[in-house]
Every structure is written in C-alpha cells, then in structure tokens.
Amino acid sequence: MNNKYLFEQIDINEPLKLDCGDHLKNYSIAFKTFGKLNKKKNNAILICHALTGDQFCTGKNSVTKKPGWWNILVGPGKVIDTNIFYVICSNVLGGCMGTTGPSSINSKTKKPFGLGFPVITIGDMVSVQFKLIEKLGIEKLFSVIGGSMGGMQALEWASKYGHKINSVIPIATSYRHSAQNIAFHEIGRQAIMADPFWKKGNYYNSKQFPTRGLAVARMIAHITYLSESALQRKFGRNLQNSKFFSFGFDTDFQIESYLKHQGISFVERFDANSYLYITKAMDYFDLSTKTTGLRLSLPENNLKYCFFSFSSDWLFPTSETKTIIQSLKANNANVSFVEIQTDKGHDSFLLDEPKFHFVFRKFVRGQIKESRL
Amino acid sequence: MTKILRNDLIKISNLIQKNEKVLDVGCGDGNLIYYLSKNKNVNCRGIEITLKGVGLCLEKGLSVVQGDANFDLEDYPDNSFSTVILSQTIQAMIYPDRVIENLIRIGRRAIISFPNFGFWKVRRDFLFSGKMPKNKILPFEWYNTPNIHLCSYKDFLDFCVKKKIIVDKFFCLDEYGNDIKKNIFTNLFTFQVIFCVSK
C-alpha cells in the first residue's frame, strides 16, 4: 500500500485551500487515463470513484491485480467507449492509492500525516480533480460520471463548475447524507477507532495495523450496499461447510463467511485512516440551501443531467434522487432520470444490470450526436 | 420533416409556435418533441413511463424523466411551460380531472388529444356485438386495457364547462387524420379529437 511508484501521479506544488479552513502546502494526484484526447479536446470524461474505489476504473488494477471496478461499463466498445472518449479517473483526496491522504508523508514532519491530515470534504476532492483537469489542458469536460460518493462528486462538479462540463451523470447518489447514512458510517469509524492497533491513527510504523476494526467497518458497510432480498436469494440460511450447526461461534452460515471474506480482502487494499476521512467527507456533503432549493447549476450553462437510481437501493433510495429532480425541474434544468428495477441494492451501479446499461448507453449516444464527436 | 409523425402529432406540432417551451407528458419515443426542437427551436422536456421510451428519447438528445403522469406532475411549478401536451393518454389516467388541472397549471395552455368514444363505429360495434369496442387506437381487451377513462368529445366539453376550463379551440379528425367540419353529426364522425384548453 502507498507505494509511490505503483501509481501515475502529478505533484502540485501550490497550496490547496480546504473547506475546513486549513490548507495543504502541496499534494499529489494519482490518476489513470484511458483512450486518447482528441484534437478539439472535447472528448474527456471524468469518472469519480466511490468510497472504497480507486483510479483503476478499467484495465487491470496495479495493486490488487484484479480488473478495474467499472470494467463492465468502461472500455473499448463499452457504454463509456474508450475508442471515442478520453477517460480520466483519479484517486480522491484523502485516499490511499497515490493521491495525498492520511497515509502520505507530511513534508513538514517527514512522517505520515495520520490524524494530522486536515479534515476534507467532497468539495475539496473536486477542487483537486479540477486542478488535474486543468493540468491535463482540458477546458471543458464531455461528462462527469460517478456512482454513490462518485455521484456526490459529480453533483459537486455540477454545483461549482457547471460551465466546465456538458453533462453530468450522477448514479445511486444523493444531495446529502441522511441520518441513517451517517449512523452507519459512524459505526464503521467507531469499529476502527476501537481497534487497539489503531493508536489514534498513528500506526504506520507499527507491525500491526487496525485491520480488524477496518474489516468490521467494511462488513457493516457491505450490508448497506446490498438488499435484503438479494442476500436472501444469494445466501438464504445456507450453511458454509457442513449440514449441521456447529453450536459454536465459528462460521456456520454462508453469509457469515461472505462478510468475513469482504472484510479481510478489503483491509489488504485500504487504509483505516483514509476510511475515517473519506466517510466523514461524505457525511458533511450537503447541497441543500435554506432558501433556494439545491445548490446546482441551472440551464443557463446548458448542462445536461442524467440521473439513475435503483429500486432496491436503501442507502441512497430513489426518493433522494427525486428530491434533486424536483429541485432541477422547478428551475427548468435539462434533466433526465430513470429508476432501474432491480433487487441488487446500492451496488447495482457496479454490476451487470442490462436495463441500466441500456439507458446509460442511449444517453451517451445522444450526447455524442449532440456534440458531434 | 425528419421523421414521420402520427397524424394527430402532425396536427399538434402545427399548433406549436417557434421558440415555445413545451412539456410532453407521455412522450413515448420522443418523436414529437424531437421534431419540435429541431424544426421550431422549441425548448422541450418529456415525461415517459417506460424505460424503453426514455432510452429512445435520450438517444435523440432529449431531456426526459421517467415518471407517471398520475403522480409526477405535482413537482412542476405553475406556468413553467407555454404548452403542455398530453396525446392519447388522458383515457389511461387514474384521475383525469386532476391531471388536466395540473396540465393547465403547469402550462399556459394544454393540448390534449384522445380517441372519441362517440365515434359511430364504436357505437355500432357495441350495439351489434354487445361487446367492448376495439379499434386501431383502442386495441386492447376489456381486462388488460390501460384505457380506463374513455369519453366522447361531448363528455370532454361538458367537463370543461363544469370545471370552468376555457376551451380555446378543438379539432376533430377522422380515421385518417383529416379535419372534420363541425355540425350536429361531429361526435359521430370524429375518430380522435384534439383540445386546446387553458385556465
């Protein structure tokens, strides 16, 4: 983890002002690009990753050696066609895949930041992405796309830089974290902080990392990404190894084994402090204003919105998306929306959902025609 | 014309002025609003209930939300469109009266087209067979039809009087989409009708 040479990075040697009032003196952005930027520089798409995602949205992940997390949608001939588009995906600020985060070395102390890392927001993540786009010499993005926390970043883009993008595709997301969402995150953070190896975030030079706490956090979160019916369909009450109960606390049920596996495989690739910082950034996210509805770009920018939600997603339910749609409709924005019927829960945006891919492809095609790419 | 429009849609498109702002409720494949946006510089939005329909609209670059006209019109602010179109859909609404009130609230005017249940062939079929009438725009069986609130154009006129809705104009079309002269037999010979109403 955090091996600098594993990642393509650019170093920004100027301060980054953060929403918390603090600033970072300098920072690195790790990113991947796929496809080629055309001469007009109008075919660039920014893909924003979710809480535990990374810049390897397609191709092979150089850390896990597994296929990218959105391989199903991004690549040659796919919905986000890298034969047509120049796809950019960067690790978020606070992450642990090469972009500056709590596991990075603080240039002042020459030690990892740990909890010395300033608290960040979705807005700060987007400021960093904006810098990257600027560095890549792109004036206007064809689209900003993201699911879950990636959708929050996409909405933040639409809020701050609506004039810099043609379209935005927020998927399975919301304009703010609900009390229930914050509650689940807080349980995850408490699990990490209760791990004796966490040591107030100062564990980078220890032999032991707070892996158990992080694994529990992942297990809790993972349940929120699925749905009751999908869990029932996949696992039911099936037993893992034998036909009989063990009458002990070993793994009896397949669902227990599955969650443990999710926890264990996660800690190999993720930093516990990053988990604290990024979940907090999501909790702080809120586009609502006291007076004028949501803080989003309106039609004067000619920005097109295309929202997707999933019927069985109880983490970011359709009602949340509908609130955004209402606000945009009331302001005459160019907004499109579909709710995909599925029982696969929040994670549907990462899975093979033919109806989702069908509509997604149609929207992208429509925009290709409009932009004459 | 880039795409052939259904007869009643051609008629409706002729009623729309350049640079209008239009909401098409139940826009289907989006052919009408696509035509209007390309040929009359109309700023268009659509609502469509089917995923396939929304997909076809998005492919044309249109802004369309998946929604149900029975429930999703409430979100739109008053007078946010110059015209709201509801073509061949009012008869499938659960609460046609509420939907129509919403249409003329959202738009300065509403264009509503529907099959005329007073058409002579409908009456003939029911009279001689004693069974629920079917035709090319009402092709369903009684048990699976989405068309649950059928009316004749006279019923609609009565409704407008009762609800104090202003009928700006209306067009009666025969089976081939041609205009019918209005006389005492109009209800008999009208296959479908297009109303322009406002509050």
Coordinates of C-alpha atoms in Angstrom, one line a residue:
Chain A
M1 CA 0.0 0.0 0.0
N2 CA 1.0 3.6 -0.6
N3 CA 4.0 2.6 -2.8
K4 CA 4.5 5.8 -4.8
Y5 CA 6.0 4.0 -7.8
L6 CA 2.9 1.9 -8.3
F7 CA 0.9 4.9 -9.4
E8 CA 0.9 7.6 -12.1
Q9 CA 0.9 10.8 -10.3
I10 CA 1.3 14.5 -10.7
D11 CA 2.7 16.7 -7.9
I12 CA 1.1 20.1 -7.3
N13 CA 3.5 22.4 -5.6
E14 CA 1.0 25.1 -4.6
P15 CA -1.3 25.2 -1.6
L16 CA -4.8 23.8 -1.6
K17 CA -7.3 25.7 0.4
L18 CA -9.7 23.4 2.1
D19 CA -13.3 23.8 3.2
C20 CA -12.3 23.3 6.9
G21 CA -10.2 26.5 6.7
D22 CA -6.9 24.6 6.8
H23 CA -4.7 24.1 3.7
L24 CA -2.3 21.6 2.2
K25 CA 1.0 23.0 1.3
N26 CA 1.4 20.7 -1.7
Y27 CA -0.2 17.5 -2.8
S28 CA -0.1 14.7 -5.3
I29 CA -2.9 13.4 -7.5
A30 CA -2.8 9.8 -8.7
F31 CA -4.8 9.1 -11.8
K32 CA -5.3 6.9 -14.8
T33 CA -6.4 7.8 -18.3
F34 CA -7.8 5.5 -20.9
G35 CA -8.3 6.3 -24.6
K36 CA -6.9 9.4 -26.4
L37 CA -7.7 13.0 -26.0
N38 CA -8.8 14.3 -29.4
K39 CA -7.5 17.5 -31.1
K40 CA -10.5 19.6 -30.1
K41 CA -10.1 18.3 -26.5
N42 CA -13.8 17.8 -26.2
N43 CA -14.0 14.0 -25.6
A44 CA -12.7 13.9 -22.0
I45 CA -14.9 12.2 -19.4
L46 CA -14.1 12.3 -15.7
I47 CA -15.1 9.3 -13.7
C48 CA -15.4 9.8 -10.0
H49 CA -15.0 6.7 -7.8
A50 CA -17.0 5.7 -4.7
L51 CA -15.8 5.4 -1.1
T52 CA -13.5 2.5 -1.5
G53 CA -12.8 2.8 -5.2
D54 CA -9.7 4.0 -6.9
Q55 CA -8.4 5.3 -10.2
F56 CA -8.4 1.9 -11.8
C57 CA -11.9 2.1 -13.2
T58 CA -11.0 -0.2 -16.0
G59 CA -8.0 -2.2 -17.2
K60 CA -6.0 -4.0 -14.5
N61 CA -5.6 -2.7 -11.0
S62 CA -1.9 -2.5 -10.4
V63 CA -2.3 -3.1 -6.7
T64 CA -4.9 -5.9 -6.5
K65 CA -4.1 -7.3 -9.9
K66 CA -7.9 -7.5 -10.5
P67 CA -9.9 -6.0 -13.3
G68 CA -10.9 -2.3 -12.8
W69 CA -14.1 -1.7 -10.7
W70 CA -16.1 -0.4 -13.7
N71 CA -14.7 -2.7 -16.4
I72 CA -18.2 -3.7 -17.2
L73 CA -19.0 -0.1 -18.4
V74 CA -15.7 1.5 -19.4
G75 CA -13.5 0.2 -22.2
P76 CA -13.4 -0.2 -26.0
G77 CA -16.9 -0.6 -27.4
K78 CA -18.4 -0.4 -24.0
V79 CA -21.0 2.2 -22.8
I80 CA -18.2 4.6 -21.9
D81 CA -16.3 3.8 -25.1
T82 CA -12.6 4.4 -24.7
N83 CA -12.3 4.3 -28.5
I84 CA -14.3 7.5 -28.5
F85 CA -13.6 9.0 -25.1
Y86 CA -10.6 10.1 -23.2
V87 CA -11.5 8.7 -19.7
I88 CA -9.8 10.2 -16.6
C89 CA -10.2 8.7 -13.2
S90 CA -8.3 9.9 -10.2
N91 CA -7.9 8.7 -6.7
V92 CA -9.7 11.1 -4.3
L93 CA -8.1 13.4 -1.9
G94 CA -7.7 11.6 1.4
G95 CA -7.4 8.2 -0.4
C96 CA -4.7 5.7 -0.1
M97 CA -3.9 4.9 -3.8
G98 CA -1.4 7.6 -4.5
T99 CA -3.3 10.8 -4.0
T100 CA -2.4 12.7 -0.9
G101 CA -4.1 11.3 2.2
P102 CA -3.5 10.5 5.8
S103 CA -1.0 7.8 4.9
S104 CA 1.1 10.2 2.9
I105 CA 4.3 11.7 4.2
N106 CA 3.8 15.2 5.7
S107 CA 6.5 17.3 4.2
K108 CA 6.8 19.3 7.5
T109 CA 7.3 16.3 9.8
K110 CA 8.7 13.8 7.3
K111 CA 6.3 11.3 8.9
P112 CA 2.9 10.0 7.7
F113 CA 0.1 12.5 8.4
G114 CA -2.1 10.2 10.4
L115 CA -4.7 12.3 12.2
G116 CA -2.6 15.3 11.4
F117 CA -4.2 15.3 8.0
P118 CA -6.8 18.0 7.7
V119 CA -10.4 17.1 7.6
I120 CA -11.6 17.1 4.0
T121 CA -14.9 17.4 2.1
I122 CA -16.4 16.3 -1.2
G123 CA -15.8 19.9 -2.3
D124 CA -12.1 19.5 -1.6
M125 CA -11.9 16.3 -3.6
V126 CA -13.5 18.1 -6.5
S127 CA -11.1 21.1 -6.2
V128 CA -8.2 18.5 -6.6
Q129 CA -9.9 16.9 -9.7
F130 CA -10.4 20.4 -11.1
K131 CA -6.7 21.1 -10.8
L132 CA -5.9 17.8 -12.5
I133 CA -8.3 18.6 -15.4
E134 CA -6.6 22.0 -15.7
K135 CA -3.2 20.4 -15.8
L136 CA -4.3 18.0 -18.5
G137 CA -5.2 21.1 -20.6
I138 CA -8.9 20.4 -20.8
E139 CA -11.2 23.4 -21.0
K140 CA -14.5 21.6 -20.9
L141 CA -15.4 18.0 -19.9
F142 CA -17.7 16.0 -22.1
S143 CA -19.1 14.5 -18.9
V144 CA -18.6 13.9 -15.2
I145 CA -19.9 10.5 -14.1
G146 CA -20.0 8.8 -10.7
G147 CA -21.9 6.4 -8.5
S148 CA -22.5 6.7 -4.8
M149 CA -19.8 9.0 -3.4
G150 CA -18.7 9.4 -7.0
G151 CA -22.2 10.8 -7.7
M152 CA -21.7 13.3 -4.9
Q153 CA -18.5 14.5 -6.6
A154 CA -20.4 14.7 -9.9
L155 CA -23.1 16.8 -8.3
E156 CA -20.4 19.0 -6.7
W157 CA -18.9 19.5 -10.1
A158 CA -22.4 20.5 -11.4
S159 CA -22.7 22.8 -8.5
K160 CA -19.3 24.5 -8.7
Y161 CA -18.1 24.1 -12.3
G162 CA -21.4 23.7 -14.3
H163 CA -19.9 25.9 -17.0
K164 CA -17.0 23.5 -17.4
I165 CA -19.0 20.4 -18.2
N166 CA -21.5 19.4 -20.9
S167 CA -23.3 16.7 -19.0
V168 CA -23.3 15.1 -15.5
I169 CA -24.4 11.5 -14.7
P170 CA -25.0 11.0 -11.0
I171 CA -25.8 7.4 -10.2
A172 CA -27.3 5.9 -7.0
T173 CA -26.5 9.0 -5.0
S174 CA -27.9 11.9 -3.1
Y175 CA -27.6 15.6 -2.5
R176 CA -26.8 14.9 1.2
H177 CA -26.1 12.1 3.6
S178 CA -29.1 11.1 5.6
A179 CA -29.1 10.5 9.3
Q180 CA -29.2 6.7 8.6
N181 CA -26.2 7.0 6.3
I182 CA -24.2 9.0 8.9
A183 CA -25.2 6.4 11.5
F184 CA -23.8 3.5 9.5
H185 CA -20.6 5.4 8.8
E186 CA -20.2 6.3 12.5
I187 CA -20.4 2.6 13.5
G188 CA -17.7 1.9 10.9
R189 CA -15.5 4.6 12.3
Q190 CA -16.1 3.5 15.9
A191 CA -15.1 0.0 14.9
I192 CA -11.8 1.3 13.5
M193 CA -11.1 3.5 16.5
A194 CA -11.9 0.7 18.9
D195 CA -9.2 -1.4 17.4
P196 CA -6.2 -1.4 19.8
F197 CA -3.9 -1.2 16.8
W198 CA -5.4 2.0 15.6
K199 CA -3.4 4.0 18.2
K200 CA -5.1 7.3 17.4
G201 CA -4.2 6.9 13.8
N202 CA -0.5 6.6 14.5
Y203 CA 0.0 3.0 13.3
Y204 CA 2.0 3.4 10.1
N205 CA 5.3 2.4 11.6
S206 CA 3.8 -0.4 13.7
K207 CA 3.9 -4.1 12.8
Q208 CA 0.2 -4.4 13.3
F209 CA -2.5 -2.3 11.5
P210 CA -6.0 -1.8 12.8
T211 CA -7.2 -4.4 10.3
R212 CA -9.9 -6.0 12.5
G213 CA -11.6 -2.7 13.1
L214 CA -11.4 -1.8 9.4
A215 CA -12.7 -5.2 8.4
V216 CA -15.8 -4.8 10.7
A217 CA -16.4 -1.3 9.2
R218 CA -16.3 -2.9 5.8
M219 CA -18.7 -5.7 6.8
I220 CA -21.2 -3.3 8.1
A221 CA -21.0 -1.0 5.1
H222 CA -21.2 -4.0 2.7
I223 CA -24.6 -5.0 4.1
T224 CA -25.9 -1.5 3.2
Y225 CA -24.7 -1.9 -0.3
L226 CA -26.9 -5.0 -0.8
S227 CA -30.6 -5.6 -0.3
E228 CA -32.5 -8.0 2.0
S229 CA -33.9 -9.9 -1.0
A230 CA -30.5 -10.2 -2.7
L231 CA -28.9 -11.5 0.4
Q232 CA -31.8 -14.0 0.8
R233 CA -31.5 -15.0 -2.8
K234 CA -27.7 -15.4 -2.7
F235 CA -27.2 -16.9 0.7
G236 CA -30.5 -17.7 2.4
R237 CA -29.8 -19.7 5.5
N238 CA -27.3 -21.9 3.6
L239 CA -24.6 -23.4 5.7
Q240 CA -21.0 -23.0 4.8
N241 CA -19.3 -26.4 5.3
S242 CA -21.5 -29.0 6.9
K243 CA -25.1 -30.0 7.1
F244 CA -25.2 -29.3 10.8
F245 CA -24.8 -26.3 13.1
S246 CA -21.5 -26.1 14.8
F247 CA -23.2 -24.9 18.0
G248 CA -20.2 -22.5 18.4
F249 CA -19.0 -19.2 17.1
D250 CA -17.2 -20.4 14.0
T251 CA -18.6 -19.7 10.6
D252 CA -21.8 -21.6 10.2
F253 CA -23.7 -19.6 7.6
Q254 CA -22.5 -18.7 4.1
I255 CA -23.4 -15.1 4.7
E256 CA -21.0 -15.0 7.7
S257 CA -18.2 -16.4 5.5
Y258 CA -19.0 -14.0 2.7
L259 CA -18.9 -10.9 5.0
K260 CA -15.7 -12.1 6.6
H261 CA -14.2 -12.5 3.2
Q262 CA -15.3 -9.0 2.3
G263 CA -13.7 -7.6 5.4
I264 CA -10.4 -9.5 5.0
S265 CA -9.9 -8.7 1.4
F266 CA -10.7 -5.1 2.0
V267 CA -8.0 -4.5 4.6
E268 CA -5.3 -5.6 2.2
R269 CA -6.0 -2.7 -0.1
F270 CA -7.3 0.1 2.1
D271 CA -6.0 2.4 4.8
A272 CA -8.1 2.7 8.0
N273 CA -7.4 6.4 8.4
S274 CA -8.4 7.0 4.8
Y275 CA -11.7 5.3 5.7
L276 CA -12.2 7.7 8.6
Y277 CA -11.5 10.8 6.5
I278 CA -13.5 9.8 3.4
T279 CA -16.6 8.6 5.3
K280 CA -16.6 11.9 7.2
A281 CA -16.3 13.8 3.9
M282 CA -19.4 12.0 2.7
D283 CA -21.3 12.8 5.9
Y284 CA -20.5 16.5 5.6
F285 CA -21.8 16.6 2.0
D286 CA -25.0 18.6 1.6
L287 CA -26.1 20.6 -1.4
S288 CA -29.3 22.0 0.2
T289 CA -29.6 25.6 0.9
K290 CA -32.0 27.3 3.3
T291 CA -33.6 29.4 0.7
T292 CA -33.3 28.4 -2.9
G293 CA -33.5 24.6 -3.1
L294 CA -30.3 22.8 -4.1
R295 CA -27.0 24.3 -5.0
L296 CA -26.8 23.1 -8.6
S297 CA -26.0 24.6 -11.9
L298 CA -29.0 25.7 -13.9
P299 CA -29.9 25.8 -17.6
E300 CA -28.0 29.0 -18.4
N301 CA -25.0 26.7 -18.6
N302 CA -26.9 24.3 -20.9
L303 CA -25.7 21.5 -18.6
K304 CA -27.5 18.2 -19.0
Y305 CA -28.2 16.0 -16.1
C306 CA -28.9 12.3 -16.3
F307 CA -29.7 10.6 -13.0
F308 CA -30.0 6.9 -12.3
S309 CA -31.4 5.2 -9.2
F310 CA -32.1 1.6 -8.3
S311 CA -35.4 0.4 -6.8
S312 CA -33.8 -1.7 -4.1
D313 CA -31.1 0.8 -3.0
W314 CA -32.0 1.7 0.6
L315 CA -28.7 3.5 1.2
F316 CA -29.4 6.1 -1.5
P317 CA -33.1 5.5 -2.2
T318 CA -34.9 6.8 -5.3
S319 CA -36.7 9.3 -3.1
E320 CA -33.4 11.1 -2.6
T321 CA -32.8 11.4 -6.3
K322 CA -36.4 12.5 -6.9
T323 CA -35.8 15.4 -4.5
I324 CA -32.9 16.5 -6.7
I325 CA -35.0 16.1 -9.8
Q326 CA -37.8 18.2 -8.3
S327 CA -35.4 21.0 -7.5
L328 CA -34.0 20.9 -11.0
K329 CA -37.4 20.7 -12.7
A330 CA -38.5 23.7 -10.7
N331 CA -35.5 25.5 -12.2
N332 CA -36.1 24.4 -15.7
A333 CA -32.8 22.4 -15.9
N334 CA -32.2 19.8 -18.6
V335 CA -32.8 16.8 -16.5
S336 CA -33.3 13.2 -17.4
F337 CA -33.9 10.4 -14.9
V338 CA -34.7 6.7 -14.7
E339 CA -35.2 4.3 -11.8
I340 CA -33.9 0.8 -12.6
Q341 CA -36.0 -2.0 -11.2
T342 CA -33.6 -4.5 -9.6
D343 CA -33.2 -6.4 -6.3
K344 CA -29.4 -5.9 -6.1
G345 CA -29.4 -2.8 -3.9
H346 CA -27.0 0.0 -3.9
D347 CA -24.2 -2.0 -5.6
S348 CA -26.3 -2.3 -8.7
F349 CA -24.3 0.5 -10.3
L350 CA -21.2 -1.7 -10.3
L351 CA -23.0 -4.8 -11.6
D352 CA -24.3 -6.2 -14.8
E353 CA -27.7 -4.5 -14.9
P354 CA -28.7 -4.7 -18.6
K355 CA -31.6 -2.1 -18.2
F356 CA -29.2 0.4 -16.6
H357 CA -26.6 -0.1 -19.3
F358 CA -29.2 0.2 -22.0
V359 CA -30.4 3.6 -20.9
F360 CA -26.9 4.8 -20.0
R361 CA -25.7 3.9 -23.5
K362 CA -28.7 5.7 -25.1
F363 CA -27.9 8.9 -23.1
V364 CA -24.2 8.7 -24.0
R365 CA -25.1 8.2 -27.7
G366 CA -27.5 11.1 -27.7
Q367 CA -24.8 13.3 -26.2
I368 CA -22.2 12.1 -28.8
K369 CA -24.6 13.1 -31.5
E370 CA -25.3 16.5 -29.9
S371 CA -21.6 17.2 -29.5
R372 CA -20.8 15.8 -33.0
L373 CA -17.9 13.7 -31.6
Chain B
M1 CA -39.9 16.5 -41.6
T2 CA -37.2 14.3 -40.3
K3 CA -39.4 11.5 -39.0
I4 CA -43.0 10.7 -40.0
L5 CA -45.2 11.7 -37.1
R6 CA -48.5 10.2 -36.2
N7 CA -51.5 12.1 -37.7
D8 CA -52.6 13.7 -34.5
L9 CA -49.0 14.6 -33.7
I10 CA -48.6 16.5 -37.0
K11 CA -51.7 18.4 -36.1
I12 CA -50.4 19.1 -32.7
S13 CA -47.0 20.2 -34.0
N14 CA -48.7 22.7 -36.2
L15 CA -50.3 24.3 -33.1
I16 CA -46.9 25.0 -31.6
Q17 CA -45.2 28.3 -32.3
K18 CA -41.5 28.8 -32.8
N19 CA -39.4 29.1 -29.6
E20 CA -42.1 27.8 -27.3
K21 CA -41.3 25.9 -24.1
V22 CA -43.1 22.6 -24.2
L23 CA -43.6 19.6 -21.8
D24 CA -44.8 16.4 -23.5
V25 CA -46.5 14.2 -20.9
G26 CA -46.2 10.6 -22.1
C27 CA -43.8 11.5 -24.8
G28 CA -43.1 7.8 -25.9
D29 CA -40.2 7.6 -28.3
G30 CA -39.9 11.4 -28.3
N31 CA -40.6 11.9 -32.0
L32 CA -42.9 14.9 -31.5
I33 CA -40.6 16.8 -29.2
Y34 CA -37.5 15.9 -31.2
Y35 CA -39.3 17.3 -34.3
L36 CA -40.3 20.4 -32.4
S37 CA -36.8 21.0 -31.0
K38 CA -35.1 20.6 -34.4
N39 CA -37.7 22.4 -36.6
K40 CA -39.2 25.1 -34.4
N41 CA -36.4 25.7 -31.9
V42 CA -38.8 24.6 -29.1
N43 CA -37.3 24.1 -25.7
C44 CA -38.7 20.6 -24.8
R45 CA -39.0 18.4 -21.8
G46 CA -40.7 15.0 -21.6
I47 CA -42.2 12.6 -19.1
E48 CA -42.3 8.9 -20.1
I49 CA -43.3 5.9 -18.1
T50 CA -41.5 3.2 -20.0
L51 CA -37.7 2.6 -19.7
K52 CA -37.5 1.9 -23.4
G53 CA -39.3 5.1 -24.3
V54 CA -36.9 7.1 -22.0
G55 CA -34.0 5.4 -23.7
L56 CA -35.2 6.3 -27.2
C57 CA -35.7 9.9 -26.1
L58 CA -32.2 10.1 -24.5
E59 CA -30.7 8.8 -27.7
K60 CA -32.2 11.7 -29.5
G61 CA -30.5 14.1 -27.0
L62 CA -33.8 15.0 -25.3
S63 CA -34.2 15.6 -21.6
V64 CA -36.8 13.2 -20.3
V65 CA -37.6 11.9 -16.9
Q66 CA -39.2 8.6 -16.2
G67 CA -42.4 9.3 -14.5
D68 CA -46.1 8.7 -14.2
A69 CA -48.5 11.5 -15.2
N70 CA -50.8 10.4 -12.4
F71 CA -48.4 11.3 -9.7
D72 CA -45.4 13.2 -11.1
L73 CA -46.9 16.4 -12.4
E74 CA -47.2 18.0 -9.0
D75 CA -43.5 18.8 -8.9
Y76 CA -43.6 21.3 -11.8
P77 CA -44.1 24.9 -10.8
D78 CA -47.0 27.0 -12.1
N79 CA -46.7 28.4 -15.7
S80 CA -43.4 26.8 -16.2
F81 CA -44.2 25.8 -19.8
S82 CA -46.0 27.7 -22.6
T83 CA -47.7 24.4 -23.7
V84 CA -48.1 21.1 -22.1
I85 CA -49.1 18.2 -24.4
L86 CA -50.9 15.0 -23.4
S87 CA -51.5 13.0 -26.5
Q88 CA -53.6 9.8 -26.4
T89 CA -53.0 9.3 -22.7
I90 CA -55.8 11.0 -20.8
Q91 CA -58.0 8.0 -21.1
A92 CA -55.4 5.9 -19.3
M93 CA -55.1 8.2 -16.3
I94 CA -56.4 7.2 -12.9
Y95 CA -57.5 10.7 -12.1
P96 CA -58.0 12.5 -15.4
D97 CA -59.6 15.5 -13.8
R98 CA -56.6 16.1 -11.5
V99 CA -54.2 15.5 -14.4
I100 CA -56.0 18.1 -16.6
E101 CA -56.0 20.6 -13.7
N102 CA -52.2 20.1 -13.4
L103 CA -51.7 20.4 -17.1
I104 CA -53.2 23.9 -17.2
R105 CA -51.5 24.9 -14.0
I106 CA -48.0 23.9 -15.3
G107 CA -48.6 25.3 -18.8
R108 CA -50.3 28.4 -20.1
R109 CA -52.3 26.1 -22.2
A110 CA -52.7 22.3 -22.6
I111 CA -53.1 20.4 -25.8
I112 CA -55.0 17.2 -25.1
S113 CA -55.8 14.5 -27.7
F114 CA -57.8 11.4 -27.2
P115 CA -59.9 8.8 -29.1
N116 CA -63.5 9.8 -29.4
F117 CA -65.7 7.2 -27.8
G118 CA -68.7 8.7 -29.5
F119 CA -67.4 7.6 -32.9
W120 CA -70.0 5.8 -35.0
K121 CA -68.0 2.6 -35.4
V122 CA -67.5 2.4 -31.6
R123 CA -71.3 2.8 -31.2
R124 CA -72.0 0.3 -34.0
D125 CA -69.7 -2.3 -32.6
F126 CA -71.2 -2.1 -29.2
L127 CA -74.7 -2.0 -30.5
F128 CA -74.4 -5.1 -32.7
S129 CA -71.9 -7.2 -30.8
G130 CA -72.7 -6.1 -27.3
K131 CA -69.0 -6.4 -26.6
M132 CA -66.4 -3.7 -25.6
P133 CA -65.4 -1.9 -28.8
K134 CA -61.9 -2.2 -30.2
N135 CA -60.1 -0.3 -33.0
K136 CA -56.7 0.7 -34.1
I137 CA -56.1 3.2 -31.2
L138 CA -58.1 1.1 -28.7
P139 CA -56.8 -2.3 -29.5
F140 CA -57.0 -3.9 -26.0
E141 CA -59.3 -6.4 -24.4
W142 CA -61.5 -5.1 -21.5
Y143 CA -59.4 -6.9 -19.0
N144 CA -56.0 -5.7 -20.0
T145 CA -56.7 -2.2 -21.4
P146 CA -54.8 0.7 -19.9
N147 CA -57.7 2.9 -21.2
I148 CA -59.9 3.1 -18.1
H149 CA -61.4 6.6 -18.6
L150 CA -62.8 6.8 -22.1
C151 CA -65.0 9.6 -23.1
S152 CA -66.6 11.2 -26.1
Y153 CA -65.7 14.7 -27.2
K154 CA -69.0 15.9 -25.9
D155 CA -68.2 14.5 -22.4
F156 CA -65.0 16.4 -22.5
L157 CA -66.8 19.7 -23.4
D158 CA -69.2 19.1 -20.5
F159 CA -66.2 18.5 -18.2
C160 CA -64.6 21.8 -19.3
V161 CA -67.8 23.8 -18.6
K162 CA -68.2 22.1 -15.2
K163 CA -64.6 22.8 -14.2
K164 CA -64.6 26.3 -15.7
I165 CA -61.8 25.3 -18.1
I166 CA -61.5 27.5 -21.2
V167 CA -61.7 25.7 -24.5
D168 CA -59.6 27.8 -26.9
K169 CA -60.2 25.5 -29.8
F170 CA -60.6 21.9 -30.7
F171 CA -60.0 19.8 -33.8
C172 CA -62.0 16.8 -34.8
L173 CA -60.2 14.2 -37.0
D174 CA -61.5 11.2 -39.0
E175 CA -59.8 7.9 -39.0
Y176 CA -57.2 9.2 -41.5
G177 CA -56.3 12.3 -39.5
N178 CA -58.3 14.7 -41.7
D179 CA -60.2 17.6 -40.3
I180 CA -64.0 17.1 -40.0
K181 CA -66.4 20.0 -40.4
K182 CA -68.3 20.7 -37.3
N183 CA -72.1 20.1 -37.4
I184 CA -74.6 18.1 -35.5
F185 CA -73.0 14.8 -36.6
T186 CA -69.5 15.8 -35.5
N187 CA -69.5 13.4 -32.5
L188 CA -70.5 10.5 -34.7
F189 CA -67.8 11.1 -37.3
T190 CA -64.9 12.1 -35.1
F191 CA -62.4 9.3 -34.6
Q192 CA -60.0 11.4 -32.5
V193 CA -60.1 14.9 -31.1
I194 CA -57.5 17.5 -30.1
F195 CA -58.4 20.1 -27.5
C196 CA -56.5 23.3 -26.7
V197 CA -57.5 24.3 -23.2
S198 CA -56.4 26.9 -20.6
K199 CA -57.4 28.1 -17.2

